[in-house]
GROMACS .gro file of C-alpha atoms in nm:
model
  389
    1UNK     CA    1   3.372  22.603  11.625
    2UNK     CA    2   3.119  22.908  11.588
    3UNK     CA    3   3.216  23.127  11.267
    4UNK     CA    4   3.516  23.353  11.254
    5UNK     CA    5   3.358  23.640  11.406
    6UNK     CA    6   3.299  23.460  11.766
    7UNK     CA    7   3.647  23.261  11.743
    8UNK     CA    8   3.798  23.656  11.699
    9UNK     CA    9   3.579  23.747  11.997
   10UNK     CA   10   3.678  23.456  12.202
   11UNK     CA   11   4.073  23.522  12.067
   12UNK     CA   12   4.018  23.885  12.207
   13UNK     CA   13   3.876  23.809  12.489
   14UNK     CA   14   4.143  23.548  12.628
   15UNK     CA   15   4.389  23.723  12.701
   16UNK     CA   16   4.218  24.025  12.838
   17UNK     CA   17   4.026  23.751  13.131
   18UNK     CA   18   4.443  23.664  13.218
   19UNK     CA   19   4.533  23.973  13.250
   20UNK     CA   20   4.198  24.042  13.429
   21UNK     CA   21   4.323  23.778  13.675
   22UNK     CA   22   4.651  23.900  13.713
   23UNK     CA   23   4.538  24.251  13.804
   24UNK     CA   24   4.298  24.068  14.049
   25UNK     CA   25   4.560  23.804  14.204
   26UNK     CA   26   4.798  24.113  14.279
   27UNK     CA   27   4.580  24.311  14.415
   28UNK     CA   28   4.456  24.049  14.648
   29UNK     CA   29   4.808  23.983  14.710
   30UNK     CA   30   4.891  24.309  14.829
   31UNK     CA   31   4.618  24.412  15.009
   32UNK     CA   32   4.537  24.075  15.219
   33UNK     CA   33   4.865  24.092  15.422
   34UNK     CA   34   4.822  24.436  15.478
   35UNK     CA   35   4.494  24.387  15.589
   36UNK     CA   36   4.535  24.080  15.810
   37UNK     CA   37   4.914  24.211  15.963
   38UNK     CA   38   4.713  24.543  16.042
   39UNK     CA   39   4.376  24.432  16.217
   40UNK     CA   40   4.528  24.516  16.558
   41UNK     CA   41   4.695  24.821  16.450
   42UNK     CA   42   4.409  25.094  16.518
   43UNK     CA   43   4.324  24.872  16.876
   44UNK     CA   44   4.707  24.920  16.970
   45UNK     CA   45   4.746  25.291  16.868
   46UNK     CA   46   4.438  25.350  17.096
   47UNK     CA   47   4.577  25.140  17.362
   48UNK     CA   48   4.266  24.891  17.359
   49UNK     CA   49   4.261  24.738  17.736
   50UNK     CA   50   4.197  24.381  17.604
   51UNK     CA   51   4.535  24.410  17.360
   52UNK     CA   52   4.723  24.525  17.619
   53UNK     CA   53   4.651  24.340  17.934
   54UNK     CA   54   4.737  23.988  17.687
   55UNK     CA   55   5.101  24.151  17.626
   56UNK     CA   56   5.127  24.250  17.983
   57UNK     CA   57   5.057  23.911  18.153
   58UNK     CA   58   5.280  23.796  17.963
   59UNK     CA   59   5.562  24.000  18.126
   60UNK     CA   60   5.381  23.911  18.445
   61UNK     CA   61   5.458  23.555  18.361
   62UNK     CA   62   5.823  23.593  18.314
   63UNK     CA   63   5.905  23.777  18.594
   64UNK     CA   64   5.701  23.547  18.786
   65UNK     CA   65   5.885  23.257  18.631
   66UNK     CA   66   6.252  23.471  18.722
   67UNK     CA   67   6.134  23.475  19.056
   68UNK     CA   68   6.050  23.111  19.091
   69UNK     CA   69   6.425  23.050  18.976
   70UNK     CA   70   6.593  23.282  19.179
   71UNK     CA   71   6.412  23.177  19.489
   72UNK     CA   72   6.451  22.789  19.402
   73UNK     CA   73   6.784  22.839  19.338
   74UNK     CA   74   6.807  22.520  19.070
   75UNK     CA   75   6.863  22.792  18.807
   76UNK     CA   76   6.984  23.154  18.753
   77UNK     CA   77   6.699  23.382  18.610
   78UNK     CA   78   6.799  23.588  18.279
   79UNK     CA   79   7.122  23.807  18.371
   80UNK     CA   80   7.367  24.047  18.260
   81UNK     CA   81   7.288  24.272  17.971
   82UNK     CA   82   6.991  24.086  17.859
   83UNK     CA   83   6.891  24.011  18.218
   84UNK     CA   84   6.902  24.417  18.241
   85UNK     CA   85   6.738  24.516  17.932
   86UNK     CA   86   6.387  24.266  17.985
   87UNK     CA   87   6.367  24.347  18.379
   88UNK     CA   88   6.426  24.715  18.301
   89UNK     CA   89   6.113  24.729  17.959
   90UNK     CA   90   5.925  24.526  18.131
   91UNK     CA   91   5.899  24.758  18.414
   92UNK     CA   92   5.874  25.032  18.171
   93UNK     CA   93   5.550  24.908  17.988
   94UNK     CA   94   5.393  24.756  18.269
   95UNK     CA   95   5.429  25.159  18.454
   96UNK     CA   96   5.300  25.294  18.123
   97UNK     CA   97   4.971  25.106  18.133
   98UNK     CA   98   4.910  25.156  18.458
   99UNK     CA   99   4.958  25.529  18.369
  100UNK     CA  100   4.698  25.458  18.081
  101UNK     CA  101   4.503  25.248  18.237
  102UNK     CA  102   4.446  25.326  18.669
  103UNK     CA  103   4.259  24.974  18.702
  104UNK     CA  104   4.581  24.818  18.608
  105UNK     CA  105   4.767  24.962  18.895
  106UNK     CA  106   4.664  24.717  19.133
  107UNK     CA  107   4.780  24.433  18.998
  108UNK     CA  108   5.061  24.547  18.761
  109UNK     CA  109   5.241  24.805  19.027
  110UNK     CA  110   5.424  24.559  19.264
  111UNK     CA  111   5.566  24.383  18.891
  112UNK     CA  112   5.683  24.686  18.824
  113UNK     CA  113   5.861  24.734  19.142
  114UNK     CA  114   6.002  24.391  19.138
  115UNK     CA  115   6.105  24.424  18.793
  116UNK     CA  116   6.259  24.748  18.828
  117UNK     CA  117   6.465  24.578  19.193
  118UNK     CA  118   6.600  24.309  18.984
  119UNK     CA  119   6.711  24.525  18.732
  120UNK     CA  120   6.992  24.673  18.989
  121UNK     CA  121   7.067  24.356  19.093
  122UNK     CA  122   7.471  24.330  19.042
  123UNK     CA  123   7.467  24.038  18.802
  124UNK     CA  124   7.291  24.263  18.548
  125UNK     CA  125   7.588  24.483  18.495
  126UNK     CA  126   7.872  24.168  18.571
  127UNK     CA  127   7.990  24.317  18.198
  128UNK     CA  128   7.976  24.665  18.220
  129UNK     CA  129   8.182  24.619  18.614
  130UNK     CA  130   8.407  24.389  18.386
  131UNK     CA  131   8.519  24.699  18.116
  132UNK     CA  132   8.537  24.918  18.421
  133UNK     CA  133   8.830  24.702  18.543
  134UNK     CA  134   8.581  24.585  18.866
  135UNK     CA  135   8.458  24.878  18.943
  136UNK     CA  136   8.087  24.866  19.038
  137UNK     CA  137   7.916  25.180  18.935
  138UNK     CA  138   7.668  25.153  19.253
  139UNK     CA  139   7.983  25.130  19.469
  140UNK     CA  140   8.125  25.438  19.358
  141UNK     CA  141   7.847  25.706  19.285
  142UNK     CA  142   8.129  25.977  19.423
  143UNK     CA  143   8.335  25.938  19.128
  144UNK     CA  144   8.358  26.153  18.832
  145UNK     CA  145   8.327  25.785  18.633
  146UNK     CA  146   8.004  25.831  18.402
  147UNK     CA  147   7.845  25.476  18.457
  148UNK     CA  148   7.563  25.553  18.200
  149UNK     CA  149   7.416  25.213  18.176
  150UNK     CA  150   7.277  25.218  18.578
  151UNK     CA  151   7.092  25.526  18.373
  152UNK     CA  152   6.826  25.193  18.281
  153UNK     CA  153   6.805  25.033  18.624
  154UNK     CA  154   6.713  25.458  18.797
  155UNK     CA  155   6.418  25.492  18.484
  156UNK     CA  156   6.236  25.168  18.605
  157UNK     CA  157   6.303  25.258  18.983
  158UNK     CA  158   6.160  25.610  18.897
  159UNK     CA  159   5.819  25.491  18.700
  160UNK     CA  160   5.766  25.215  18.987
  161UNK     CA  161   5.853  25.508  19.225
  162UNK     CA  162   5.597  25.671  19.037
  163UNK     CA  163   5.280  25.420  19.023
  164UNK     CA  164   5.370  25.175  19.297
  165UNK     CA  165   5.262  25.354  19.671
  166UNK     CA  166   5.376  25.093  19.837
  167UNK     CA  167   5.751  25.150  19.664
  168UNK     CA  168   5.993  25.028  19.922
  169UNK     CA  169   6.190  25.285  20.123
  170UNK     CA  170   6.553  25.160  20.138
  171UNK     CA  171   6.493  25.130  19.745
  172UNK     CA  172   6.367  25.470  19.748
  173UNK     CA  173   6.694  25.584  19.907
  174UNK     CA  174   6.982  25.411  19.667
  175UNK     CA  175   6.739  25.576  19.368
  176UNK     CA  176   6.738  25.870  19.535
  177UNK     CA  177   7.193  25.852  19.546
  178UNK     CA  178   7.162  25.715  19.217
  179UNK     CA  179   7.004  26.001  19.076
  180UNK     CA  180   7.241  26.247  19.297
  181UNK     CA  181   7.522  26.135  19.126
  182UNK     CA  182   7.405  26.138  18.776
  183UNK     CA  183   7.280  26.519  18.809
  184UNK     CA  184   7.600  26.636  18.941
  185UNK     CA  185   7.811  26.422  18.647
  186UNK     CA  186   7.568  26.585  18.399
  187UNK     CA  187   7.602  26.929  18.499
  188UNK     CA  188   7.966  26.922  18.512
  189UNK     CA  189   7.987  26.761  18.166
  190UNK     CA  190   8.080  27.035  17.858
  191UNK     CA  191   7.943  26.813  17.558
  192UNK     CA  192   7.651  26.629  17.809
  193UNK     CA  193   7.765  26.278  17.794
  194UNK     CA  194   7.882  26.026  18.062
  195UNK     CA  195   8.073  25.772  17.960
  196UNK     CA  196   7.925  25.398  17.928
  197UNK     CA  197   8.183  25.201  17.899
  198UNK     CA  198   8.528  25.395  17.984
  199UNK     CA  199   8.619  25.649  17.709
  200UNK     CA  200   8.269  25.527  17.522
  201UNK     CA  201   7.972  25.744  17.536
  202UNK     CA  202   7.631  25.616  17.381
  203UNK     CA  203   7.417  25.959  17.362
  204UNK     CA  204   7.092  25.697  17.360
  205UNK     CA  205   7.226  25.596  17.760
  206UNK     CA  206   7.253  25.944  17.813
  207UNK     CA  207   6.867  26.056  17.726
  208UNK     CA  208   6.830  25.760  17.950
  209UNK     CA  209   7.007  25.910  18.233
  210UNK     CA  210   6.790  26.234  18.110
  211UNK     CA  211   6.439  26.018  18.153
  212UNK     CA  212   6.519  25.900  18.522
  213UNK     CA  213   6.615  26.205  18.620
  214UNK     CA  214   6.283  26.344  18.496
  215UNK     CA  215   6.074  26.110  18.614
  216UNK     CA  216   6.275  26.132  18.993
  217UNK     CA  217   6.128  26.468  18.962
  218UNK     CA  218   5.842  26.347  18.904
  219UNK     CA  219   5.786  26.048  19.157
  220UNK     CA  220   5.956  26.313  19.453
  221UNK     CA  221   5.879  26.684  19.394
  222UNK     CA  222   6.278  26.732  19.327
  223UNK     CA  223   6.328  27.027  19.073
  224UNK     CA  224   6.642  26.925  18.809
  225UNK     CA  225   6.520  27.175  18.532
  226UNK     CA  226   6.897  27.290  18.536
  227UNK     CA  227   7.016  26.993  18.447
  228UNK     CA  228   6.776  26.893  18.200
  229UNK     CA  229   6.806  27.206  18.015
  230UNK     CA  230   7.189  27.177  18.010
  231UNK     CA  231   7.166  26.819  17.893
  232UNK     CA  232   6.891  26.910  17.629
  233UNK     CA  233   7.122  27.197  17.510
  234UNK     CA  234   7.412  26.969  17.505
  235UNK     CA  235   7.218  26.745  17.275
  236UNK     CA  236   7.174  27.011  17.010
  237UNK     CA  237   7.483  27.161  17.045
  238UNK     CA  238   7.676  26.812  17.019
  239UNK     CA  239   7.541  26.484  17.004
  240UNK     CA  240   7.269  26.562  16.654
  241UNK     CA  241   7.454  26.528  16.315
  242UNK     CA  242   7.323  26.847  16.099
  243UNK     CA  243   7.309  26.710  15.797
  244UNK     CA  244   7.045  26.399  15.872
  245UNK     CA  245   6.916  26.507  16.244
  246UNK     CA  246   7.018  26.165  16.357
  247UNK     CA  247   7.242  26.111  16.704
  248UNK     CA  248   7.581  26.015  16.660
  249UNK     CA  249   7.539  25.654  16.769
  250UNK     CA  250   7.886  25.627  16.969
  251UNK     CA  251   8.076  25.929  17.087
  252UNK     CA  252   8.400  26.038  17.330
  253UNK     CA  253   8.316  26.248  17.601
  254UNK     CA  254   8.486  26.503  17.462
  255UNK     CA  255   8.216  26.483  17.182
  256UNK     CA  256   8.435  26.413  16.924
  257UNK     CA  257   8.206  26.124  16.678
  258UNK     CA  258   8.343  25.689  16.702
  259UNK     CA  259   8.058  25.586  16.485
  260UNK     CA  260   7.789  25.734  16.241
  261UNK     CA  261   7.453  25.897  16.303
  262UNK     CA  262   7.231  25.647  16.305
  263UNK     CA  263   6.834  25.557  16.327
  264UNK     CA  264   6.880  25.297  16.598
  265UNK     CA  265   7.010  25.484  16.884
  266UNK     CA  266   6.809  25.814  16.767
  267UNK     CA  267   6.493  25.564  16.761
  268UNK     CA  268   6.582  25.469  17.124
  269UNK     CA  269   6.685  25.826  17.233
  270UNK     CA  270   6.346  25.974  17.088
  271UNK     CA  271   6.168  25.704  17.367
  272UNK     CA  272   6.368  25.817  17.680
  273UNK     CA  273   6.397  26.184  17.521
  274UNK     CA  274   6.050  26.190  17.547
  275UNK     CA  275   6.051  26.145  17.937
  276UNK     CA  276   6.227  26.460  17.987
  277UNK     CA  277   6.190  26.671  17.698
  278UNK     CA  278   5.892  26.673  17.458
  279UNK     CA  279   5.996  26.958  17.201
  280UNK     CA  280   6.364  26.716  17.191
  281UNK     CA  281   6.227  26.426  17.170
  282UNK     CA  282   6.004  26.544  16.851
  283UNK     CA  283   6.273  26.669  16.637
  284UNK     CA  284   6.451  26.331  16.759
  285UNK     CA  285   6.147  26.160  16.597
  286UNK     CA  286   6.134  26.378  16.314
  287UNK     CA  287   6.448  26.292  16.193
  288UNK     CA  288   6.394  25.952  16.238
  289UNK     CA  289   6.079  25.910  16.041
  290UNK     CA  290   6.253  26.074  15.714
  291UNK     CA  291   6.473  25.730  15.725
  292UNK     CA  292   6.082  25.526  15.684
  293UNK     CA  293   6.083  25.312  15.393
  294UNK     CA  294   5.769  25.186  15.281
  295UNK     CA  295   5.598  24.925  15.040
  296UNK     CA  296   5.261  24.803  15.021
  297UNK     CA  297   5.084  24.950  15.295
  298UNK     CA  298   5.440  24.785  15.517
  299UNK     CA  299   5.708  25.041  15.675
  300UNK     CA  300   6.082  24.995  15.839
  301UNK     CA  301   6.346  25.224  15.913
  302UNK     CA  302   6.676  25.259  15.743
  303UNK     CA  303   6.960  25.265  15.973
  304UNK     CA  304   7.204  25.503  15.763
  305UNK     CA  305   7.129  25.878  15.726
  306UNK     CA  306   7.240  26.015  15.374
  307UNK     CA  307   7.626  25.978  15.329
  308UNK     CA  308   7.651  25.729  15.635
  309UNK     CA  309   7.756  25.363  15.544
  310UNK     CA  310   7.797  25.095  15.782
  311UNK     CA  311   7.712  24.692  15.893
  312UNK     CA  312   7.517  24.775  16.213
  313UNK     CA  313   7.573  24.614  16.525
  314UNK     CA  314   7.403  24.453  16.818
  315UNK     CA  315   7.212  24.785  16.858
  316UNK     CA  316   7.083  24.789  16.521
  317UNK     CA  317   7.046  24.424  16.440
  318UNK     CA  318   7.094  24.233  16.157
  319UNK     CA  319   7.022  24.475  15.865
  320UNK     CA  320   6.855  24.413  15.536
  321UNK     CA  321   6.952  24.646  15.258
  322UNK     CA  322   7.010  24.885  15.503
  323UNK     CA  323   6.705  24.828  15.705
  324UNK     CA  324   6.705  24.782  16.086
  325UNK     CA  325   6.488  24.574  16.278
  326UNK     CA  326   6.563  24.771  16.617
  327UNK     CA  327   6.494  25.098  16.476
  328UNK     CA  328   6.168  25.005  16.330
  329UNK     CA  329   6.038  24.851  16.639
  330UNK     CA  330   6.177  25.171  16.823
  331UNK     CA  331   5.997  25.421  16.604
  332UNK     CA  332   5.677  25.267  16.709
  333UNK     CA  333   5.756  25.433  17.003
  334UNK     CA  334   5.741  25.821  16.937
  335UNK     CA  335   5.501  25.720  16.610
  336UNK     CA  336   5.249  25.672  16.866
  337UNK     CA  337   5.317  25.907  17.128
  338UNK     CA  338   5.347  26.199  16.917
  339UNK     CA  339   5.029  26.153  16.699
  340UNK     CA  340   5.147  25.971  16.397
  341UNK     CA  341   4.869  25.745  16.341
  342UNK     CA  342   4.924  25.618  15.963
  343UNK     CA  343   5.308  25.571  16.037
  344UNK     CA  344   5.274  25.380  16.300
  345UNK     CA  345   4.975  25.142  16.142
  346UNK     CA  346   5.258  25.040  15.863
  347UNK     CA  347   5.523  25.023  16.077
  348UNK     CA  348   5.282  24.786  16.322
  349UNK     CA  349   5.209  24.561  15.981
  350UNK     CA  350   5.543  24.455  15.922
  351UNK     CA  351   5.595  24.406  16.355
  352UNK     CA  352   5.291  24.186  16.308
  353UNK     CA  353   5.405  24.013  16.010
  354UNK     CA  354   5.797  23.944  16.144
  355UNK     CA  355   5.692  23.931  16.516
  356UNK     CA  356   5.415  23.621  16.447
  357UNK     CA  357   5.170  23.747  16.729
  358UNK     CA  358   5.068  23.452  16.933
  359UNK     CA  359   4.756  23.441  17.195
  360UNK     CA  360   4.724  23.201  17.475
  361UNK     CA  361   4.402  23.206  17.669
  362UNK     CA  362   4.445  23.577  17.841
  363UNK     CA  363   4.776  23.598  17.733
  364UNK     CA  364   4.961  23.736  17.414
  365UNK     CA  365   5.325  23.691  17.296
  366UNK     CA  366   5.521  23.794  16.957
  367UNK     CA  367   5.647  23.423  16.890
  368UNK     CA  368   5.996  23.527  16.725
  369UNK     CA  369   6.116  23.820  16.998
  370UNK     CA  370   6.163  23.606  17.289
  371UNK     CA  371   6.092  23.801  17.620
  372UNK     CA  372   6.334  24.057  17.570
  373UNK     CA  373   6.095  24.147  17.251
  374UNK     CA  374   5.784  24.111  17.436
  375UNK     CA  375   5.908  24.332  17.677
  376UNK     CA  376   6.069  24.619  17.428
  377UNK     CA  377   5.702  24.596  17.237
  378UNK     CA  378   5.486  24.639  17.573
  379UNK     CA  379   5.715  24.941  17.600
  380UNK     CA  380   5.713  25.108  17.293
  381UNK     CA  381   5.315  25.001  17.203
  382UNK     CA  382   5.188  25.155  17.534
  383UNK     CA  383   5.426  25.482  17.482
  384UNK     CA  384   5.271  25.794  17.540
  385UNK     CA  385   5.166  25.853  17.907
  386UNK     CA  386   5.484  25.902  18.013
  387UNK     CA  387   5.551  26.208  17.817
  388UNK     CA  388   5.670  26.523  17.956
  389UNK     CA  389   5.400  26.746  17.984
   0.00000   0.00000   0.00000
């Protein structure tokens, strides 16, 4: 048994190994997943070639698949709001890397343009014509109607305007009406919205409509830095709450608030903000950043600004103790275009760690987004190029 001396020692010395261990166990605990959920982080921020060609073909595959369907006819490709939202981001990312990355244009530009086509298609907006009483917004760009939503289908007609030369010119003209009609609605608007839905104005659809009319500008030579400025001053004026910075996520056109201000739609608004108006779109994304919430190396966004209760919604997504999924994949967005390397490393850990990142020969896939996830993430990862300058 050793004499009392070395059983006191060995006493002593028991319980200071355990809590030895303990100290050791957590901190392998804590810093393993943030190590292994951020290896790609750094290789994403600097828009590695390899990281994002695997995301890309990816989209390439699905709208390859959509095509096989629609042309088959056995079975409808993806449709209506959904249908709009993956055709219309997956445009939007593949544009951006082409814009990154020149050698990309080659293969990636015609996607684009395809993508961006079947975005307009008519059974993408079958519910948005259904709350307009049958009214097709593309059938009616003479009316005062706002028709915000066709603001997604004229930003992926502008960036494959923009990278594909061989963009095709009876497509070229509708954008071209398209974007007519939006920059006489704006201009004539006091508060800067359009309505989305009739009486319901989303000021996230509206720095949509913002973006395409930007990047028209862009793509043709057209000068709309009247209407720009009028929206952007509308924005400030109207759509920012002053006591968080955050957008008012659902509004009247008479700019009077139906909902809260809220990270999701700023998150969002920040993105296409960022197409038209860089000094906006940075005090969009500084407001959203104060809502970061981090642990362990591991970031999301809270949806609520101070004062500012609610459930969230389809926009925001499920939310967890006030966290939003959306807005934390959103503010990868502007955390990369705008320089915000450290923010957007945490906020990539916990995308990595929810989003189970998947690779597949040359291809790579987040396993739990589905392709309307894939597509949102090759948007916001690859933001940046399309900045206004």
């Amino acid at each position: 048994m050793g004499s009392p001396a070395v059983r006191r020692l060995y006493e002593f010395r028991r319980p200071v190994a355990i809590v030895i261990g303990i100290v050791v166990a957590l901190m392998i605990a804590s810093l393993l997943p943030r190590w292994w959920c951020g290896r790609d982080a750094d290789e994403w921020y600097r828009g590695n070639p390899a990281l994002v060609r695997g995301l890309a073909e990816e989209l390439v595959a699905f709208e390859a698949d959509d095509d096989h369907r629609r042309a088959t006819s056995s079975e409808k490709g993806l449709a209506e709001m959904w249908g709009l939202l993956a055709h219309q981001m997956t445009a939007l990312g593949l544009a951006q890397a082409c814009m990154e990355h020149p050698e990309f244009r080659e293969r990636y530009a015609p996607i684009v343009t395809r993508a961006a086509a079947k975005s307009l298609l008519p059974e993408m907006r079958t519910e948005f014509t259904s709350a307009w009483h049958g009214k097709d917004g593309m059938a009616e760009l003479d009316s005062p109607d706002g028709h915000a939503y066709l603001s997604y289908p004229a930003l992926a007609l502008g960036m494959a305007r923009l990278v594909d030369p061989a963009f095709p010119r009876d497509l070229a003209v509708r954008h071209d009406a398209l974007i007519a009609s939006f920059e006489r609605r704006l201009l004539a608007s006091p508060t800067g919205l359009l309505d989305t839905f009739p009486g319901e104005a989303y000021p996230t659809d509206v720095a949509a409509v913002a973006a395409a009319i930007a990047v028209h500008g862009r793509a043709t030579g057209a000068d709309h830095r009247a209407v720009l400025a009028h929206w952007a001053q509308r924005v400030r004026a109207v759509q920012i709450d002053r006591g968080t910075g955050l957008v008012v996520q659902r509004m009247g056109v008479d700019g009077k608030a139906h909902d809260a201000p809220r990270a999701s739609g700023t998150g969002l608004a920040a993105y296409f903000a960022g197409f038209a108006d860089r000094a906006l779109a940075e005090e969009l994304a500084t407001a959203l950043f104060r809502q970061e919430r981090s642990v362990l190396g591991f970031s999301a966004i809270h949806e609520y600004g101070d004062g500012h209760h609610g459930a969230g919604d389809m926009d925001s997504g499920p939310l967890i103790l006030g966290i939003s999924i959306s807005a934390s994949g959103f503010a990868l967005a502007p955390a990369r275009a705008f320089g915000h390397r450290d923010m957007f490393t945490r906020l990539f850990r916990t995308t990595d760690l929810f989003g189970l990142p998947l690779r597949s020969g040359p291809r790579l896939r987040f396993a739990t987004g589905g392709v309307i996830g894939n597509a949102l993430l090759l948007a916001f990862l690859t933001s940046g190029p399309e900045l206004a300058r």
